[in-house]
Tab-separated table of C-alpha atoms in Angstrom:
chain	number	residue	atom	x	y	z
A	28	MET	CA	-29.005	39.754	-1.728
A	29	LEU	CA	-29.703	40.513	-5.268
A	30	LEU	CA	-27.573	38.927	-8.144
A	31	ASP	CA	-25.939	41.347	-10.333
A	32	LEU	CA	-27.251	40.204	-13.698
A	33	SER	CA	-24.838	41.032	-16.312
A	34	GLU	CA	-26.084	42.761	-19.691
A	35	GLU	CA	-25.321	39.632	-22.125
A	36	HIS	CA	-26.437	37.097	-19.429
A	37	LYS	CA	-29.761	39.503	-19.355
A	38	GLU	CA	-29.182	38.959	-23.492
A	39	HIS	CA	-28.804	35.483	-22.484
A	40	LEU	CA	-32.230	34.394	-20.657
A	41	ALA	CA	-34.093	36.900	-23.039
A	42	PHE	CA	-34.593	33.623	-25.274
A	43	LEU	CA	-36.303	31.849	-22.704
A	44	PRO	CA	-40.012	33.516	-23.141
A	45	GLN	CA	-39.446	32.948	-26.672
A	46	VAL	CA	-40.409	29.085	-26.232
A	47	ASP	CA	-42.666	27.519	-23.972
A	48	SER	CA	-42.362	26.435	-20.804
A	49	ALA	CA	-41.841	22.971	-21.257
A	50	VAL	CA	-38.723	23.642	-23.566
A	51	VAL	CA	-37.765	25.951	-20.450
A	52	ALA	CA	-37.814	22.848	-18.367
A	53	GLU	CA	-35.963	21.230	-20.769
A	54	PHE	CA	-33.562	23.650	-20.596
A	55	GLY	CA	-33.168	23.489	-16.473
A	56	ARG	CA	-32.905	19.844	-16.715
A	57	ILE	CA	-30.102	20.169	-19.460
A	58	ALA	CA	-28.512	22.855	-18.248
A	59	VAL	CA	-28.699	20.704	-14.653
A	60	GLU	CA	-27.088	17.760	-16.379
A	61	PHE	CA	-24.192	19.925	-17.743
A	62	LEU	CA	-22.915	20.406	-14.274
A	63	ARG	CA	-22.854	17.015	-13.248
A	64	ARG	CA	-21.273	15.986	-16.218
A	65	GLY	CA	-20.143	18.522	-18.670
A	66	SER	CA	-21.739	20.407	-21.204
A	67	ASN	CA	-22.016	18.240	-24.739
A	68	PRO	CA	-22.508	20.445	-27.862
A	69	LYS	CA	-24.512	18.286	-29.789
A	70	ILE	CA	-27.645	18.640	-27.537
A	71	TYR	CA	-27.978	22.348	-28.625
A	72	GLU	CA	-27.621	21.440	-32.202
A	73	GLY	CA	-30.384	18.786	-31.817
A	74	ALA	CA	-32.633	21.213	-29.659
A	75	ALA	CA	-31.860	23.834	-32.201
A	76	ARG	CA	-32.720	22.276	-35.430
A	77	LYS	CA	-36.023	21.391	-33.554
A	78	LEU	CA	-36.473	25.130	-32.460
A	79	SER	CA	-35.432	27.293	-35.742
A	80	VAL	CA	-32.982	29.606	-34.059
A	81	SER	CA	-29.270	28.931	-34.248
A	82	SER	CA	-27.335	26.480	-31.591
A	83	ASP	CA	-25.242	29.589	-30.448
A	84	THR	CA	-28.879	30.613	-29.083
A	85	VAL	CA	-30.107	27.644	-27.863
A	86	GLN	CA	-26.265	27.733	-25.863
A	87	HIS	CA	-26.910	31.191	-25.069
A	88	GLY	CA	-30.394	30.200	-23.254
A	89	VAL	CA	-28.776	27.317	-21.678
A	90	GLU	CA	-25.953	28.480	-20.480
A	91	GLY	CA	-27.223	31.263	-19.052
A	92	LEU	CA	-29.473	29.286	-17.244
A	93	ILE	CA	-26.342	27.561	-16.521
A	94	HIS	CA	-24.771	30.511	-14.904
A	95	LEU	CA	-27.870	32.198	-12.859
A	96	LEU	CA	-28.742	28.593	-10.673
A	97	THR	CA	-24.655	28.780	-9.743
A	98	GLU	CA	-24.877	31.823	-9.154
A	99	SER	CA	-27.679	31.322	-6.618
A	100	SER	CA	-26.948	28.561	-5.356
A	101	LYS	CA	-23.963	29.552	-4.501
A	102	LEU	CA	-24.773	32.943	-2.804
A	103	MET	CA	-27.810	30.139	-1.274
A	104	ILE	CA	-29.975	33.697	-1.710
A	105	SER	CA	-33.352	33.368	-0.052
A	106	GLU	CA	-36.698	32.606	-2.122
A	107	LEU	CA	-37.152	36.027	-2.379
A	108	ASP	CA	-34.244	37.383	-3.106
A	109	PHE	CA	-33.939	35.390	-6.186
A	110	GLN	CA	-37.877	36.336	-7.104
A	111	ASP	CA	-36.819	39.549	-6.912
A	112	SER	CA	-33.380	39.653	-8.994
A	113	ILE	CA	-35.329	37.719	-11.705
A	114	PHE	CA	-38.041	40.263	-11.600
A	115	VAL	CA	-35.775	42.653	-14.196
A	116	LEU	CA	-36.080	40.769	-16.502
A	117	GLY	CA	-39.611	40.687	-17.531
A	118	PHE	CA	-40.999	37.164	-17.990
A	119	SER	CA	-44.495	35.665	-17.209
A	120	GLU	CA	-45.475	34.685	-13.816
A	121	GLU	CA	-45.219	30.889	-14.909
A	122	LEU	CA	-41.902	31.433	-15.884
A	123	ASN	CA	-40.506	32.580	-12.796
A	124	LYS	CA	-42.692	30.541	-11.140
A	125	LEU	CA	-40.353	27.779	-13.450
A	126	LEU	CA	-37.220	29.401	-12.722
A	127	LEU	CA	-37.857	29.548	-8.725
A	128	GLN	CA	-38.470	26.233	-8.465
A	129	LEU	CA	-35.818	25.385	-10.681
A	130	TYR	CA	-33.522	27.088	-8.163
A	131	LEU	CA	-35.401	25.457	-4.733
A	132	ASP	CA	-34.763	21.805	-6.440
A	133	ASN	CA	-31.201	21.712	-7.245
A	134	ARG	CA	-29.093	24.357	-5.314
A	135	LYS	CA	-28.331	21.718	-2.823
A	136	GLU	CA	-27.051	19.440	-5.766
A	137	ILE	CA	-25.567	22.493	-7.707
A	138	ARG	CA	-23.892	23.671	-3.779
A	139	THR	CA	-22.694	19.674	-3.372
A	140	ILE	CA	-20.822	19.923	-7.177
A	141	LEU	CA	-19.338	23.861	-6.051
A	142	SER	CA	-17.641	22.298	-3.446
A	143	GLU	CA	-15.638	20.094	-4.950
A	144	LEU	CA	-14.246	23.288	-6.861
A	145	ALA	CA	-12.813	23.430	-3.693
A	146	PRO	CA	-9.037	23.112	-2.755
A	147	ASP	CA	-9.064	19.946	-2.639
A	148	LEU	CA	-6.748	18.650	0.134
A	149	PRO	CA	-6.772	14.660	0.379
A	150	SER	CA	-9.839	13.519	2.521
A	151	TYR	CA	-9.964	10.269	5.325
A	152	HIS	CA	-12.098	8.217	3.772
A	153	SER	CA	-11.267	5.586	6.343
A	154	LEU	CA	-8.464	2.901	8.021
A	155	GLU	CA	-7.408	-0.608	8.547
A	156	TRP	CA	-5.167	-2.119	10.774
A	157	ARG	CA	-3.873	-4.848	12.255
A	158	LEU	CA	-1.793	-6.376	15.132
A	159	ASP	CA	1.304	-7.460	14.673
A	160	VAL	CA	4.708	-8.930	16.340
A	161	GLN	CA	7.202	-9.252	14.476
A	162	LEU	CA	9.468	-12.448	16.504
A	163	ALA	CA	12.382	-12.032	13.790
A	164	SER	CA	14.992	-11.098	10.937
A	165	ARG	CA	17.509	-11.441	9.381
A	166	SER	CA	19.845	-9.381	11.953
A	167	LEU	CA	18.425	-10.484	14.714
A	168	ARG	CA	16.596	-13.531	16.195
A	169	GLN	CA	13.643	-14.055	18.509
A	170	GLN	CA	11.752	-10.770	19.356
A	171	MET	CA	8.445	-10.282	20.718
A	172	LYS	CA	8.477	-6.390	18.865
A	173	PRO	CA	4.485	-5.472	19.047
A	174	SER	CA	3.212	-3.305	16.179
A	175	VAL	CA	0.370	-1.894	14.588
A	176	THR	CA	-0.127	-1.480	11.180
A	177	ILE	CA	-2.498	0.832	9.606
A	178	LYS	CA	-4.374	0.952	6.262
A	179	LEU	CA	-5.052	4.467	5.059
A	180	HIS	CA	-7.904	5.229	1.999
A	181	LEU	CA	-7.880	8.774	1.342
A	182	ASN	CA	-9.434	9.901	-1.374
A	183	GLN	CA	-8.462	12.814	-3.597
A	184	ASN	CA	-10.096	14.205	-6.639
A	185	GLY	CA	-11.997	11.080	-6.756
A	186	ASP	CA	-9.233	8.910	-6.498
A	187	HIS	CA	-9.025	7.123	-4.041
A	188	ASN	CA	-5.298	6.392	-3.037
A	189	THR	CA	-3.919	3.746	-0.292
A	190	GLN	CA	-1.168	4.093	2.416
A	191	VAL	CA	0.171	1.559	4.295
A	192	LEU	CA	1.842	2.974	7.264
A	193	GLN	CA	2.832	1.335	10.815
A	194	THR	CA	3.366	2.160	14.226
A	195	ASP	CA	3.622	1.094	18.038
A	196	PRO	CA	2.076	0.234	21.011
A	197	ALA	CA	2.823	4.083	22.417
A	198	THR	CA	2.260	5.421	19.947
A	199	LEU	CA	-0.831	4.380	18.652
A	200	LEU	CA	-2.698	5.725	22.423
A	201	HIS	CA	-0.739	9.022	22.178
A	202	LEU	CA	-2.250	8.953	18.739
A	203	VAL	CA	-6.083	8.616	20.522
A	204	GLN	CA	-5.344	10.596	22.997
A	205	GLN	CA	-4.361	13.774	20.223
A	206	LEU	CA	-6.989	12.723	17.994
A	207	GLU	CA	-9.036	12.341	20.914
A	208	GLN	CA	-8.858	16.055	22.838
A	209	ALA	CA	-9.149	17.206	18.714
A	210	LEU	CA	-12.397	15.656	18.837
A	211	GLU	CA	-13.161	17.494	22.049
A	212	GLU	CA	-12.395	20.534	20.414
A	213	MET	CA	-15.952	21.488	19.068
A	214	LYS	CA	-17.332	20.590	22.440
A	215	THR	CA	-15.491	23.919	24.687
A	216	ASN	CA	-17.131	27.143	24.745
A	217	HIS	CA	-15.575	28.741	21.828
A	218	CYS	CA	-15.879	26.446	18.952
A	219	ARG	CA	-19.614	27.103	20.125
A	220	ARG	CA	-19.708	30.412	20.252
A	221	VAL	CA	-18.112	30.521	16.623
A	222	VAL	CA	-20.867	28.323	15.394
A	223	ARG	CA	-23.701	29.994	17.026
A	224	ASN	CA	-22.360	33.132	15.265
A	225	ILE	CA	-20.917	33.155	12.796
A	226	LYS	CA	-23.778	31.888	10.459
B	23	MET	CA	26.643	-19.911	14.729
B	24	GLU	CA	28.997	-20.652	12.088
B	25	LEU	CA	32.124	-18.576	12.093
B	26	SER	CA	34.534	-17.845	9.010
B	27	GLU	CA	38.255	-19.292	8.614
B	28	TYR	CA	39.154	-15.455	9.055
B	29	VAL	CA	37.150	-15.083	12.057
B	30	GLN	CA	38.454	-18.245	13.467
B	31	LYS	CA	42.191	-17.108	12.889
B	32	GLY	CA	41.510	-13.450	14.675
B	33	PHE	CA	40.893	-14.865	17.010
B	34	GLN	CA	43.545	-17.064	18.047
B	35	MET	CA	46.387	-14.516	17.843
B	36	LEU	CA	43.952	-12.268	20.201
B	37	ALA	CA	44.219	-15.023	22.186
B	38	ASP	CA	47.835	-15.538	21.760
B	39	PRO	CA	49.356	-13.537	25.121
B	40	GLY	CA	52.495	-13.052	23.188
B	41	SER	CA	50.893	-10.840	20.438
B	42	PHE	CA	48.390	-8.600	22.809
B	43	ASP	CA	48.566	-8.639	26.615
B	44	SER	CA	46.387	-8.623	28.555
B	45	ASN	CA	46.064	-4.745	28.037
B	46	ALA	CA	45.772	-4.754	24.448
B	47	PHE	CA	43.485	-7.233	24.893
B	48	THR	CA	40.696	-4.525	26.903
B	49	LEU	CA	41.676	-2.255	24.350
B	50	LEU	CA	40.889	-4.404	21.856
B	51	LEU	CA	37.264	-6.008	22.472
B	52	ARG	CA	36.487	-2.122	24.068
B	53	ALA	CA	37.220	-0.741	20.312
B	54	ALA	CA	35.027	-3.738	18.430
B	55	PHE	CA	32.257	-3.307	20.856
B	56	GLN	CA	32.954	0.816	19.606
B	57	SER	CA	33.049	0.756	16.070
B	58	LEU	CA	30.095	-1.068	16.692
B	59	LEU	CA	28.284	1.325	18.910
B	60	ASP	CA	29.249	4.092	19.196
B	61	ALA	CA	27.631	6.002	16.026
B	62	GLN	CA	30.428	8.887	16.358
B	63	ALA	CA	33.583	5.914	16.074
B	64	ASP	CA	36.029	5.954	13.702
B	65	GLU	CA	38.922	4.781	12.139
B	66	ALA	CA	41.052	6.331	15.188
B	67	VAL	CA	39.026	3.651	17.962
B	68	LEU	CA	42.536	1.705	17.064
B	69	ASP	CA	44.983	5.124	17.594
B	70	HIS	CA	45.670	4.117	21.280
B	71	PRO	CA	49.040	4.515	22.348
B	72	ASP	CA	49.077	0.862	23.675
B	73	LEU	CA	48.479	-0.445	20.106
B	74	LYS	CA	51.112	0.668	18.668
B	75	HIS	CA	53.188	-1.563	18.991
B	76	ILE	CA	51.082	-4.488	17.585
B	77	ASP	CA	51.888	-5.081	13.127
B	78	PRO	CA	48.985	-2.724	11.644
B	79	VAL	CA	47.609	-6.073	9.832
B	80	VAL	CA	47.102	-8.001	12.323
B	81	LEU	CA	44.964	-5.168	14.815
B	82	LYS	CA	42.848	-5.388	12.341
B	83	HIS	CA	42.098	-8.670	11.350
B	84	CYS	CA	41.333	-9.431	14.387
B	85	HIS	CA	39.098	-6.208	15.567
B	86	ALA	CA	37.599	-7.352	12.294
B	87	ALA	CA	37.238	-10.840	13.557
B	88	ALA	CA	35.790	-9.590	16.821
B	89	ALA	CA	32.833	-7.723	15.482
B	90	THR	CA	31.685	-10.285	13.633
B	91	TYR	CA	31.531	-12.300	15.903
B	92	ILE	CA	29.769	-9.993	18.754
B	93	LEU	CA	27.450	-9.175	15.272
B	94	GLU	CA	26.690	-12.983	15.116
B	95	ALA	CA	26.331	-13.414	18.600
B	96	GLY	CA	24.489	-10.626	18.739
B	97	LYS	CA	22.104	-11.985	15.890
B	98	GLN	CA	22.047	-14.958	17.403
B	99	ARG	CA	21.125	-13.707	20.892
B	100	ALA	CA	24.026	-15.820	22.632
B	101	ASP	CA	24.462	-16.893	25.971
B	102	LYS	CA	27.543	-16.942	27.894
B	103	SER	CA	27.686	-20.995	28.016
B	104	THR	CA	27.323	-20.673	24.209
B	105	LEU	CA	30.662	-17.582	24.104
B	106	SER	CA	32.605	-19.538	26.319
B	107	THR	CA	33.044	-22.341	24.349
B	108	TYR	CA	33.471	-20.949	20.916
B	109	LEU	CA	36.126	-18.826	23.310
B	110	GLU	CA	37.873	-21.870	24.381
B	111	ASP	CA	37.780	-23.917	20.991
B	112	CYS	CA	39.704	-20.128	20.167
B	113	LYS	CA	42.526	-20.895	22.668
B	114	PHE	CA	41.154	-18.096	25.210
B	115	ASP	CA	42.198	-18.196	28.921
B	116	SER	CA	39.849	-18.211	31.648
B	117	GLU	CA	41.070	-13.946	32.089
B	118	ARG	CA	40.137	-13.308	29.082
B	119	ILE	CA	36.339	-15.708	28.258
B	120	GLU	CA	35.145	-13.551	30.968
B	121	LEU	CA	36.204	-10.051	30.410
B	122	PHE	CA	35.172	-10.926	27.266
B	123	CYS	CA	31.835	-12.462	28.739
B	124	THR	CA	32.066	-9.445	31.179
B	125	GLU	CA	32.498	-6.764	28.008
B	126	TYR	CA	29.246	-8.430	26.336
B	127	GLN	CA	26.609	-8.490	28.906
B	128	ASN	CA	26.698	-4.632	29.222
B	129	ASN	CA	26.948	-3.375	26.041
B	130	ARG	CA	24.311	-6.239	25.414
B	131	ASN	CA	21.170	-4.002	25.254
B	132	SER	CA	22.395	-1.532	22.538
B	133	LEU	CA	23.774	-4.527	20.543
B	134	GLU	CA	20.693	-5.805	20.454
B	135	ILE	CA	18.672	-2.848	20.159
B	136	LEU	CA	20.682	-1.734	16.994
B	137	LEU	CA	20.073	-4.849	15.600
B	138	GLY	CA	16.529	-5.308	15.590
B	139	SER	CA	16.399	-1.273	14.121
B	140	ILE	CA	17.857	-2.577	10.337
B	141	GLY	CA	15.837	-3.697	8.406
B	142	ARG	CA	12.752	-2.674	5.824
B	143	SER	CA	9.062	-1.832	8.039
B	144	PHE	CA	6.598	0.409	6.292
B	145	PRO	CA	6.997	4.303	7.576
B	146	HIS	CA	6.682	4.041	11.050
B	147	ILE	CA	3.968	7.061	12.576
B	148	THR	CA	5.917	9.337	14.797
B	149	ASP	CA	3.247	12.140	15.709
B	150	VAL	CA	-0.008	13.441	15.496
B	151	SER	CA	-0.648	16.787	14.546
B	152	TRP	CA	-4.216	18.287	13.759
B	153	HIS	CA	-6.271	22.167	13.010
B	154	LEU	CA	-9.239	22.384	13.394
B	155	GLU	CA	-11.039	25.005	11.252
B	156	TYR	CA	-14.571	26.565	10.556
B	157	GLN	CA	-14.543	26.838	6.991
B	158	ILE	CA	-17.427	29.841	6.106
B	159	LYS	CA	-16.523	30.675	2.040
B	160	THR	CA	-14.670	29.349	-0.786
B	161	ASN	CA	-14.648	31.130	-4.189
B	162	GLN	CA	-16.976	28.826	-5.468
B	163	LEU	CA	-18.945	28.464	-2.491
B	164	ASP	CA	-20.509	30.785	0.635
B	165	LYS	CA	-21.759	30.650	3.181
B	166	MET	CA	-20.622	27.048	4.048
B	167	TYR	CA	-20.703	27.352	7.440
B	168	ARG	CA	-18.878	23.914	8.722
B	169	PRO	CA	-15.995	22.721	10.746
B	170	ALA	CA	-12.997	21.012	10.023
B	171	TYR	CA	-9.907	19.307	10.705
B	172	LEU	CA	-7.296	18.878	9.046
B	173	VAL	CA	-4.829	15.707	10.249
B	174	THR	CA	-1.109	15.078	9.842
B	175	LEU	CA	0.737	12.101	10.030
B	176	ASN	CA	4.278	12.381	11.271
B	177	VAL	CA	6.069	9.326	9.346
B	178	GLU	CA	9.455	8.732	9.880
B	179	ASN	CA	10.837	6.418	7.367
B	180	THR	CA	13.548	3.047	8.277
B	181	ASP	CA	15.846	3.483	4.947
B	182	SER	CA	15.756	6.895	3.573
B	183	ARG	CA	15.648	8.634	6.670
B	184	SER	CA	13.090	10.765	5.329
B	185	HIS	CA	10.327	12.192	7.531
B	186	PRO	CA	7.685	11.991	4.849
B	187	GLU	CA	4.083	14.286	6.378
B	188	ILE	CA	0.722	12.444	5.991
B	189	SER	CA	-1.793	15.372	5.596
B	190	PHE	CA	-5.555	15.032	4.879
B	191	SER	CA	-8.916	16.392	6.234
B	192	CYS	CA	-11.654	15.565	7.308
B	193	ASN	CA	-14.719	16.050	8.799
B	194	MET	CA	-16.426	15.857	12.734
B	195	GLU	CA	-18.378	11.940	10.728
B	196	GLN	CA	-14.722	10.546	9.573
B	197	LEU	CA	-12.449	11.849	12.713
B	198	GLN	CA	-15.294	10.199	15.126
B	199	ASP	CA	-14.777	7.390	12.530
B	200	LEU	CA	-10.570	7.340	13.027
B	201	VAL	CA	-10.708	7.948	16.523
B	202	GLY	CA	-12.595	4.653	17.153
B	203	LYS	CA	-10.977	2.477	15.130
B	204	LEU	CA	-7.613	3.768	16.689
B	205	LYS	CA	-9.345	3.151	19.915
B	206	ASP	CA	-10.684	-0.596	18.916
B	207	ALA	CA	-6.589	-1.643	17.932
B	208	SER	CA	-5.228	-0.426	21.094
B	209	LYS	CA	-8.563	-2.068	22.612
B	210	SER	CA	-7.348	-5.103	21.085
B	211	LEU	CA	-3.432	-4.108	22.238
B	212	GLU	CA	-3.964	-4.114	25.825
B	213	ARG	CA	-6.139	-7.556	25.519
B	214	ALA	CA	-3.409	-9.274	23.577
B	215	THR	CA	-0.679	-8.168	26.341
B	216	GLN	CA	-2.806	-9.613	28.983
B	217	LEU	CA	-2.881	-13.478	27.520
């Protein structure tokens, strides 16, 4: 699958051959850093001064790179497809090689970052448990009521969330049984076939 | 067991065959248990033709006294001798004492369950449901191709009677971790019950 680069995108990237490869490599590093942490406009100004161009030009160049990298990572295009896609830009072989390397080096991390943008449900982090026996309460003395207290740690959007819950022994066994069945499902023929064939 | 003068007075009236004949006594006693244990019970529980001849104020007093005593006895897990002693002090004859103890014994289980369910505790897990999905792509990311579980815990709150749900997603390793830990808890429980 080839990338479809818009005219505007191509224009922005056209800045890259005008600087030497060390600068392009630096832009690449900035691009990935911006993906990790968010953009920092001051960097554009510093670079613009050093290169004697407008900061807009630098910004477009870096953003062009960011877009190139994210689109390629999102679609997980092959090396060959990447090379063919940027071929239309008419860059030197050296620049093409640099861009390819930039893609290959960073795509795993970029995909991880992109996966964090997905609609987010709280996800499981860990679980602590404790066994208790209730002996008495204000309304009833001389009890022997066993229970399991559970502290469930969940993550959502980077926030750590804790829930304290309780259950009785019978329900605990039921939970274990149900969730074991859930795990077993992945091993069934049906699921195996789906995993094998949808790739 | 410490009981107020109000309760004591009520019982003394209840003990008096002049105020309550055998039939009325039994009816009032049953009404007291019913008020406590039957969720649908209301004021009509005292609306029996054989109780009509008794002054309503007296009726209410004795009914309240009996209910109070029953709750206190249930809370303290009173045995037959404790009950008998108190009732004797209130001048109950042996027939009425026997009747009271029998009624109490018959309703004891329900009473203790009711009392045991009162109180605050953490939200209680009642059930779990899960679904397994195979993630293919999102609008940000293609070719994900990974299985994921969505687990929902059904939870009950004792006070608010609300039934919130706790849902979370997890991958296979995380679910294995979760199940492993719950299995540890249940093994621990098994060992503890064998002690």
